[in-house]
Amino acid sequence: MKIIVTGCKGQLGTALTSLSKKYDTYNWRFMSRVDLDITDIDRLDEFFSKNDMTGSVVINCSAYTDVEKAEDEPEKAFLVNRDGAKNLARASSSFGFKLIHISTDFVFSGDKGSPYKEDDIPDPVSVYGKSKYGGELEVLNCEKNCLIVRTSWLYSATHNTFVKKIYSKLISGKPFSVVLDEIGSPTYAPDLAEILVTITEHIKNVNDFQTSIYHFCNKGEVTRYYFAKKIAEFIRNSTSIHPVLSDELNMKAKRPHDSALDCERTVEKFGLKVRLWEDALKEAVNEIRSE
Ligand SMILES: NC(=O)c1ccc[n+]([C@@H]2O[C@H](COP(=O)([O-])OP(=O)(O)OC[C@H]3O[C@@H](n4cnc5c(N)ncnc54)[C@H](OP(=O)(O)O)[C@@H]3O)[C@@H](O)[C@H]2O)c1
């Protein structure tokens, strides 16, 4: 069976690329933006017509993910995150493949006060969040054979995201500030990649399932500040980290204050064992240290 991964050079795409060696009975195809631009309908048609897609699974890891920049160029964010998702969802019906589309906790405002469940109504507060919600609605329009997997605070040792940036700041030894009033559930990209393979194994032989949403993140929730402190603790680094409120940082994009995700539905449906965020973080930090 074929598994096609779009946006394969991103952090989730890279985690799936590494994991594919363990699951080598699948016929994996890794497509970068250059190989397969999900906003280019003609190219998608050409690619899917040339490959026998019946029964295949496409995992859409491609996205416009720059939350700050999206405020200045909403049309670019919507083009990839909404229209690109729509193109893939439509192609899934036309070419007979199953689609796993990745979405985000940023579809929520963060005002609920407890972890978000799949059926909570999205109310995004940023352009990025709105564009990703637009993508979800397009995928939901395709009523069969698509899954939306929402994740949150994704990080890896391979890309320069939150964990690596904090690590570098700690190593530099100069005091720095981290936001205190943002709570979420961190997700280690290799853990999400494993779960996506598990989900693929569940859906590969199911004909015509209802399009639905699942949440996945590592277990537990934490503030950005305490997340950074934990990295410092793991590497026994005493650089001062100051807690600040998000309003003090003059960021363009609003972020949800508490967008932790409830993953119970996913855990039950797919029989998952989910690691605590601290355990996954320790592995990531050890990997960064060994580079
Ligand atoms: N990062 C997070 O904290 C986070 C949190 C929650 C959910 N998510 C979601 O998780 C998924 C994976 O995120 P990630 O962190 O792995 O993102 P990422 O590292 O930014 O990777 C996204 C990839 O998509 C590619 N891409 C952009 N436009 C494309 C297009 N038109 N056609 C094909 N590929 C395109 C990018 O290519 P270029 O590099 O060439 O631009 C990049 O390789 C996304 O759906 C994201 O919204 C991420």
CSV table of C-alpha atoms and ligand atoms in Angstrom, one decimal:
chain,number,residue,atom,x,y,z
A,1,MET,CA,0.0,0.0,0.0
A,2,LYS,CA,1.1,3.5,-0.8
A,3,ILE,CA,1.5,6.3,1.8
A,4,ILE,CA,2.1,9.7,0.3
A,5,VAL,CA,3.5,12.4,2.6
A,6,THR,CA,3.1,16.0,1.5
A,7,GLY,CA,5.3,18.8,2.9
A,8,CYS,CA,7.9,16.2,3.7
A,9,LYS,CA,10.7,18.7,4.5
A,10,GLY,CA,8.8,20.1,7.5
A,11,GLN,CA,9.2,18.8,11.0
A,12,LEU,CA,6.4,16.3,10.9
A,13,GLY,CA,7.3,15.3,7.4
A,14,THR,CA,10.9,14.7,8.5
A,15,ALA,CA,9.7,12.6,11.5
A,16,LEU,CA,7.6,10.5,9.1
A,17,THR,CA,10.6,10.1,6.8
A,18,SER,CA,12.7,8.8,9.6
A,19,LEU,CA,9.9,6.5,10.9
A,20,SER,CA,9.3,5.0,7.4
A,21,LYS,CA,12.5,2.9,7.7
A,22,LYS,CA,10.7,1.0,10.6
A,23,TYR,CA,7.5,0.5,8.5
A,24,ASP,CA,9.2,-0.6,5.3
A,25,THR,CA,6.4,-2.8,4.1
A,26,TYR,CA,4.6,0.3,2.9
A,27,ASN,CA,5.4,2.0,-0.4
A,28,TRP,CA,6.2,5.5,1.0
A,29,ARG,CA,6.5,8.5,-1.3
A,30,PHE,CA,7.8,11.7,0.3
A,31,MET,CA,6.8,14.9,-1.6
A,32,SER,CA,8.3,18.3,-0.8
A,33,ARG,CA,6.7,21.6,-1.8
A,34,VAL,CA,8.8,21.5,-5.0
A,35,ASP,CA,7.7,18.0,-5.9
A,36,LEU,CA,4.0,18.5,-5.1
A,37,ASP,CA,2.6,22.0,-4.4
A,38,ILE,CA,-0.8,21.4,-2.9
A,39,THR,CA,-2.1,24.7,-4.2
A,40,ASP,CA,-1.5,23.7,-7.8
A,41,ILE,CA,-4.6,21.8,-8.9
A,42,ASP,CA,-3.2,20.8,-12.3
A,43,ARG,CA,0.0,19.4,-10.8
A,44,LEU,CA,-2.1,17.4,-8.2
A,45,ASP,CA,-4.3,16.0,-11.0
A,46,GLU,CA,-1.3,15.0,-13.0
A,47,PHE,CA,0.4,13.4,-10.0
A,48,PHE,CA,-2.7,11.5,-8.8
A,49,SER,CA,-3.6,10.3,-12.4
A,50,LYS,CA,-0.1,8.9,-13.0
A,51,ASN,CA,-0.2,6.9,-9.7
A,52,ASP,CA,-2.7,4.3,-8.9
A,53,MET,CA,-4.2,5.9,-5.8
A,54,THR,CA,-7.0,3.5,-5.0
A,55,GLY,CA,-6.7,2.5,-1.3
A,56,SER,CA,-3.6,4.7,-0.8
A,57,VAL,CA,-3.3,7.1,2.2
A,58,VAL,CA,-2.2,10.7,1.8
A,59,ILE,CA,-0.8,12.3,5.0
A,60,ASN,CA,-1.0,16.1,4.5
A,61,CYS,CA,1.9,17.6,6.5
A,62,SER,CA,2.1,20.7,4.3
A,63,ALA,CA,1.0,24.0,5.8
A,64,TYR,CA,1.8,27.7,6.1
A,65,THR,CA,2.9,27.7,9.7
A,66,ASP,CA,4.4,31.1,10.4
A,67,VAL,CA,1.8,32.4,12.9
A,68,GLU,CA,3.3,36.0,13.0
A,69,LYS,CA,3.8,36.4,9.3
A,70,ALA,CA,0.3,35.1,8.5
A,71,GLU,CA,-1.1,38.4,10.0
A,72,ASP,CA,0.7,40.3,7.2
A,73,GLU,CA,0.0,37.9,4.4
A,74,PRO,CA,-3.4,36.2,5.1
A,75,GLU,CA,-3.9,35.4,1.4
A,76,LYS,CA,-0.8,33.2,1.4
A,77,ALA,CA,-1.9,31.4,4.7
A,78,PHE,CA,-5.4,30.8,3.3
A,79,LEU,CA,-4.0,29.6,-0.1
A,80,VAL,CA,-2.1,26.8,1.5
A,81,ASN,CA,-4.0,26.0,4.7
A,82,ARG,CA,-7.6,26.3,3.3
A,83,ASP,CA,-7.4,26.0,-0.4
A,84,GLY,CA,-4.6,23.4,-0.4
A,85,ALA,CA,-6.6,21.2,2.1
A,86,LYS,CA,-9.7,21.6,-0.2
A,87,ASN,CA,-7.7,20.5,-3.2
A,88,LEU,CA,-6.5,17.3,-1.4
A,89,ALA,CA,-9.9,16.6,0.1
A,90,ARG,CA,-11.6,16.8,-3.4
A,91,ALA,CA,-8.8,14.7,-5.0
A,92,SER,CA,-9.4,12.1,-2.3
A,93,SER,CA,-12.9,11.5,-3.6
A,94,SER,CA,-12.0,11.7,-7.3
A,95,PHE,CA,-8.9,9.4,-7.0
A,96,GLY,CA,-10.1,7.1,-4.3
A,97,PHE,CA,-7.5,7.6,-1.6
A,98,LYS,CA,-7.9,8.3,2.1
A,99,LEU,CA,-6.7,11.6,3.5
A,100,ILE,CA,-5.2,12.3,6.9
A,101,HIS,CA,-5.1,16.1,7.2
A,102,ILE,CA,-3.1,17.7,10.1
A,103,SER,CA,-4.6,20.6,11.9
A,104,THR,CA,-4.0,22.6,15.1
A,105,ASP,CA,-5.1,23.7,18.6
A,106,PHE,CA,-5.0,27.3,17.2
A,107,VAL,CA,-8.4,26.7,15.7
A,108,PHE,CA,-9.6,27.4,19.3
A,109,SER,CA,-9.7,30.7,21.2
A,110,GLY,CA,-8.2,29.2,24.4
A,111,ASP,CA,-11.0,30.6,26.6
A,112,LYS,CA,-12.7,27.3,27.4
A,113,GLY,CA,-10.8,26.7,30.7
A,114,SER,CA,-10.4,22.9,30.2
A,115,PRO,CA,-8.9,20.7,27.5
A,116,TYR,CA,-10.7,21.0,24.1
A,117,LYS,CA,-12.6,18.0,22.8
A,118,GLU,CA,-13.0,17.3,19.1
A,119,ASP,CA,-16.6,18.5,19.1
A,120,ASP,CA,-15.9,21.9,20.7
A,121,ILE,CA,-16.7,24.7,18.3
A,122,PRO,CA,-13.6,26.4,16.9
A,123,ASP,CA,-13.2,30.1,17.3
A,124,PRO,CA,-9.7,31.0,16.1
A,125,VAL,CA,-8.2,34.3,17.1
A,126,SER,CA,-5.4,34.6,14.5
A,127,VAL,CA,-5.1,34.5,10.7
A,128,TYR,CA,-3.2,31.3,11.0
A,129,GLY,CA,-5.9,29.7,13.2
A,130,LYS,CA,-8.6,31.0,10.8
A,131,SER,CA,-6.9,29.6,7.7
A,132,LYS,CA,-6.4,26.2,9.4
A,133,TYR,CA,-10.1,26.2,10.4
A,134,GLY,CA,-11.0,27.0,6.8
A,135,GLY,CA,-9.0,24.0,5.8
A,136,GLU,CA,-10.8,21.8,8.3
A,137,LEU,CA,-14.2,22.9,7.0
A,138,GLU,CA,-13.1,22.1,3.4
A,139,VAL,CA,-12.0,18.6,4.5
A,140,LEU,CA,-15.3,18.1,6.5
A,141,ASN,CA,-17.2,19.0,3.3
A,142,CYS,CA,-15.8,15.8,1.9
A,143,GLU,CA,-17.9,13.5,4.0
A,144,LYS,CA,-16.1,10.3,3.5
A,145,ASN,CA,-12.6,8.8,3.9
A,146,CYS,CA,-10.8,11.9,5.5
A,147,LEU,CA,-9.5,12.3,9.0
A,148,ILE,CA,-8.4,15.5,10.6
A,149,VAL,CA,-5.8,15.1,13.3
A,150,ARG,CA,-5.4,18.2,15.4
A,151,THR,CA,-2.1,18.5,17.3
A,152,SER,CA,-0.5,21.2,19.4
A,153,TRP,CA,2.8,22.8,20.2
A,154,LEU,CA,4.6,20.5,17.8
A,155,TYR,CA,8.4,20.3,18.2
A,156,SER,CA,11.3,18.1,17.1
A,157,ALA,CA,15.0,17.9,17.4
A,158,THR,CA,15.4,18.4,13.6
A,159,HIS,CA,13.9,21.9,13.1
A,160,ASN,CA,14.5,25.2,14.8
A,161,THR,CA,11.2,25.4,16.7
A,162,PHE,CA,10.5,26.3,20.4
A,163,VAL,CA,12.6,23.6,22.1
A,164,LYS,CA,15.7,24.2,19.9
A,165,LYS,CA,15.4,28.0,20.3
A,166,ILE,CA,15.1,27.7,24.1
A,167,TYR,CA,18.0,25.3,24.1
A,168,SER,CA,20.2,27.7,22.1
A,169,LYS,CA,19.3,30.6,24.4
A,170,LEU,CA,20.1,28.5,27.5
A,171,ILE,CA,23.5,27.6,26.0
A,172,SER,CA,24.2,31.2,25.2
A,173,GLY,CA,23.9,32.0,28.9
A,174,LYS,CA,22.1,35.4,28.5
A,175,PRO,CA,18.9,35.8,30.5
A,176,PHE,CA,15.7,35.8,28.5
A,177,SER,CA,11.9,35.9,28.9
A,178,VAL,CA,9.3,33.3,28.1
A,179,VAL,CA,5.5,33.7,28.2
A,180,LEU,CA,3.7,32.6,31.3
A,181,ASP,CA,0.1,32.9,30.3
A,182,GLU,CA,0.1,30.4,27.5
A,183,ILE,CA,-0.9,26.9,28.3
A,184,GLY,CA,-0.9,23.9,25.9
A,185,SER,CA,0.0,20.3,25.4
A,186,PRO,CA,3.4,19.8,23.7
A,187,THR,CA,3.7,17.2,21.0
A,188,TYR,CA,7.0,15.5,20.0
A,189,ALA,CA,6.8,15.1,16.2
A,190,PRO,CA,8.2,11.5,16.2
A,191,ASP,CA,5.4,10.5,18.7
A,192,LEU,CA,2.8,12.1,16.4
A,193,ALA,CA,4.4,10.3,13.4
A,194,GLU,CA,4.0,6.9,15.2
A,195,ILE,CA,0.4,7.6,15.9
A,196,LEU,CA,-0.2,8.6,12.2
A,197,VAL,CA,1.1,5.2,11.2
A,198,THR,CA,-1.1,3.5,13.8
A,199,ILE,CA,-4.1,5.4,12.4
A,200,THR,CA,-3.1,4.5,8.8
A,201,GLU,CA,-3.0,0.8,9.8
A,202,HIS,CA,-6.6,1.1,11.2
A,203,ILE,CA,-8.0,2.8,8.2
A,204,LYS,CA,-6.2,1.0,5.4
A,205,ASN,CA,-8.7,-1.8,5.1
A,206,VAL,CA,-11.9,0.2,6.0
A,207,ASN,CA,-14.0,1.1,3.0
A,208,ASP,CA,-15.9,4.4,3.3
A,209,PHE,CA,-15.5,5.7,6.8
A,210,GLN,CA,-17.1,8.9,7.9
A,211,THR,CA,-14.9,11.9,7.9
A,212,SER,CA,-14.1,12.9,11.5
A,213,ILE,CA,-11.7,14.7,13.8
A,214,TYR,CA,-9.2,13.4,16.3
A,215,HIS,CA,-6.9,15.1,18.7
A,216,PHE,CA,-3.3,14.0,19.5
A,217,CYS,CA,-0.7,15.5,21.8
A,218,ASN,CA,1.6,14.2,24.5
A,219,LYS,CA,0.0,13.7,27.9
A,220,GLY,CA,-0.3,16.7,30.2
A,221,GLU,CA,-0.3,20.4,29.9
A,222,VAL,CA,2.2,23.1,30.7
A,223,THR,CA,2.8,26.8,30.4
A,224,ARG,CA,5.5,28.0,27.9
A,225,TYR,CA,7.5,29.3,30.8
A,226,TYR,CA,7.5,26.0,32.7
A,227,PHE,CA,8.2,24.1,29.4
A,228,ALA,CA,11.4,26.2,29.0
A,229,LYS,CA,12.3,25.7,32.7
A,230,LYS,CA,12.1,22.0,32.2
A,231,ILE,CA,14.5,22.1,29.2
A,232,ALA,CA,16.9,24.1,31.5
A,233,GLU,CA,16.5,21.4,34.2
A,234,PHE,CA,17.2,18.6,31.8
A,235,ILE,CA,20.5,20.1,30.7
A,236,ARG,CA,21.3,21.4,34.2
A,237,ASN,CA,21.6,25.0,32.9
A,238,SER,CA,21.0,28.0,35.3
A,239,THR,CA,20.5,30.8,32.8
A,240,SER,CA,17.8,33.1,34.1
A,241,ILE,CA,14.4,32.7,32.5
A,242,HIS,CA,12.0,35.5,33.2
A,243,PRO,CA,8.2,34.9,33.1
A,244,VAL,CA,6.4,37.5,31.0
A,245,LEU,CA,2.7,38.0,30.0
A,246,SER,CA,2.0,37.7,26.3
A,247,ASP,CA,0.7,41.3,26.2
A,248,GLU,CA,4.1,42.5,27.1
A,249,LEU,CA,5.7,40.9,24.0
A,250,ASN,CA,3.9,43.0,21.3
A,251,MET,CA,3.3,40.1,19.0
A,252,LYS,CA,1.1,40.6,16.0
A,253,ALA,CA,-0.8,37.4,16.3
A,254,LYS,CA,-3.1,36.7,19.2
A,255,ARG,CA,-2.5,33.2,20.6
A,256,PRO,CA,-5.0,31.0,22.6
A,257,HIS,CA,-4.2,31.3,26.3
A,258,ASP,CA,-5.1,27.7,27.1
A,259,SER,CA,-5.4,25.4,24.1
A,260,ALA,CA,-4.7,22.0,25.7
A,261,LEU,CA,-6.3,19.2,23.8
A,262,ASP,CA,-8.3,16.3,25.2
A,263,CYS,CA,-7.1,13.1,23.3
A,264,GLU,CA,-9.5,10.6,25.0
A,265,ARG,CA,-11.4,9.8,21.8
A,266,THR,CA,-8.2,9.1,19.8
A,267,VAL,CA,-6.7,7.0,22.6
A,268,GLU,CA,-9.8,4.9,22.9
A,269,LYS,CA,-10.5,4.5,19.1
A,270,PHE,CA,-6.9,3.5,18.2
A,271,GLY,CA,-5.8,1.9,21.5
A,272,LEU,CA,-2.9,4.2,22.0
A,273,LYS,CA,-0.3,4.5,24.7
A,274,VAL,CA,0.7,8.1,25.0
A,275,ARG,CA,3.8,9.4,26.7
A,276,LEU,CA,3.9,12.2,29.2
A,277,TRP,CA,5.2,15.5,27.6
A,278,GLU,CA,8.2,15.5,30.0
A,279,ASP,CA,9.3,12.0,28.9
A,280,ALA,CA,9.1,13.0,25.2
A,281,LEU,CA,10.9,16.3,25.9
A,282,LYS,CA,13.7,14.5,27.6
A,283,GLU,CA,14.3,12.4,24.5
A,284,ALA,CA,14.2,15.5,22.2
A,285,VAL,CA,16.6,17.4,24.4
A,286,ASN,CA,19.1,14.4,24.5
A,287,GLU,CA,18.9,14.3,20.8
A,288,ILE,CA,19.6,18.0,20.4
A,289,ARG,CA,22.5,17.7,22.9
A,290,SER,CA,24.1,14.8,21.0
A,291,GLU,CA,24.2,16.8,17.7
B,1,LIG,N1,4.5,23.6,14.4
B,1,LIG,C1,3.5,23.6,15.4
B,1,LIG,O1,3.7,24.0,16.5
B,1,LIG,C2,2.2,23.0,15.1
B,1,LIG,C3,1.2,23.0,16.1
B,1,LIG,C4,0.0,22.4,15.8
B,1,LIG,C5,-0.3,21.9,14.5
B,1,LIG,N2,0.6,22.0,13.5
B,1,LIG,C6,0.3,21.5,12.2
B,1,LIG,O2,1.1,20.4,12.0
B,1,LIG,C7,1.4,20.2,10.6
B,1,LIG,C8,2.8,20.1,10.4
B,1,LIG,O3,3.5,21.2,10.9
B,1,LIG,P1,5.1,21.3,10.9
B,1,LIG,O4,5.5,22.0,12.2
B,1,LIG,O5,5.7,20.1,10.4
B,1,LIG,O6,5.2,22.5,9.7
B,1,LIG,P2,6.5,23.0,9.0
B,1,LIG,O7,7.8,22.4,9.7
B,1,LIG,O8,6.4,24.4,8.8
B,1,LIG,O9,6.4,22.2,7.6
B,1,LIG,C9,5.4,22.6,6.7
B,1,LIG,C10,5.9,22.1,5.3
B,1,LIG,O10,4.9,22.4,4.4
B,1,LIG,C11,5.5,22.8,3.2
B,1,LIG,N3,4.6,23.6,2.4
B,1,LIG,C12,4.3,24.9,2.5
B,1,LIG,N4,3.5,25.3,1.5
B,1,LIG,C13,3.3,24.2,0.7
B,1,LIG,C14,2.5,23.9,-0.5
B,1,LIG,N5,1.9,24.9,-1.1
B,1,LIG,N6,2.6,22.7,-1.0
B,1,LIG,C15,3.3,21.7,-0.4
B,1,LIG,N7,4.0,21.9,0.7
B,1,LIG,C16,4.0,23.1,1.3
B,1,LIG,C17,6.7,23.6,3.7
B,1,LIG,O11,7.6,23.7,2.6
B,1,LIG,P3,8.7,24.9,2.6
B,1,LIG,O12,9.6,24.7,3.8
B,1,LIG,O13,9.3,24.8,1.3
B,1,LIG,O14,7.9,26.2,2.8
B,1,LIG,C18,7.2,22.8,4.8
B,1,LIG,O15,8.1,21.8,4.4
B,1,LIG,C19,0.8,21.5,9.9
B,1,LIG,O16,-0.5,21.2,9.5
B,1,LIG,C20,0.6,22.5,11.1
B,1,LIG,O17,-0.4,23.4,10.9
B,1,LIG,C21,1.9,22.5,13.8
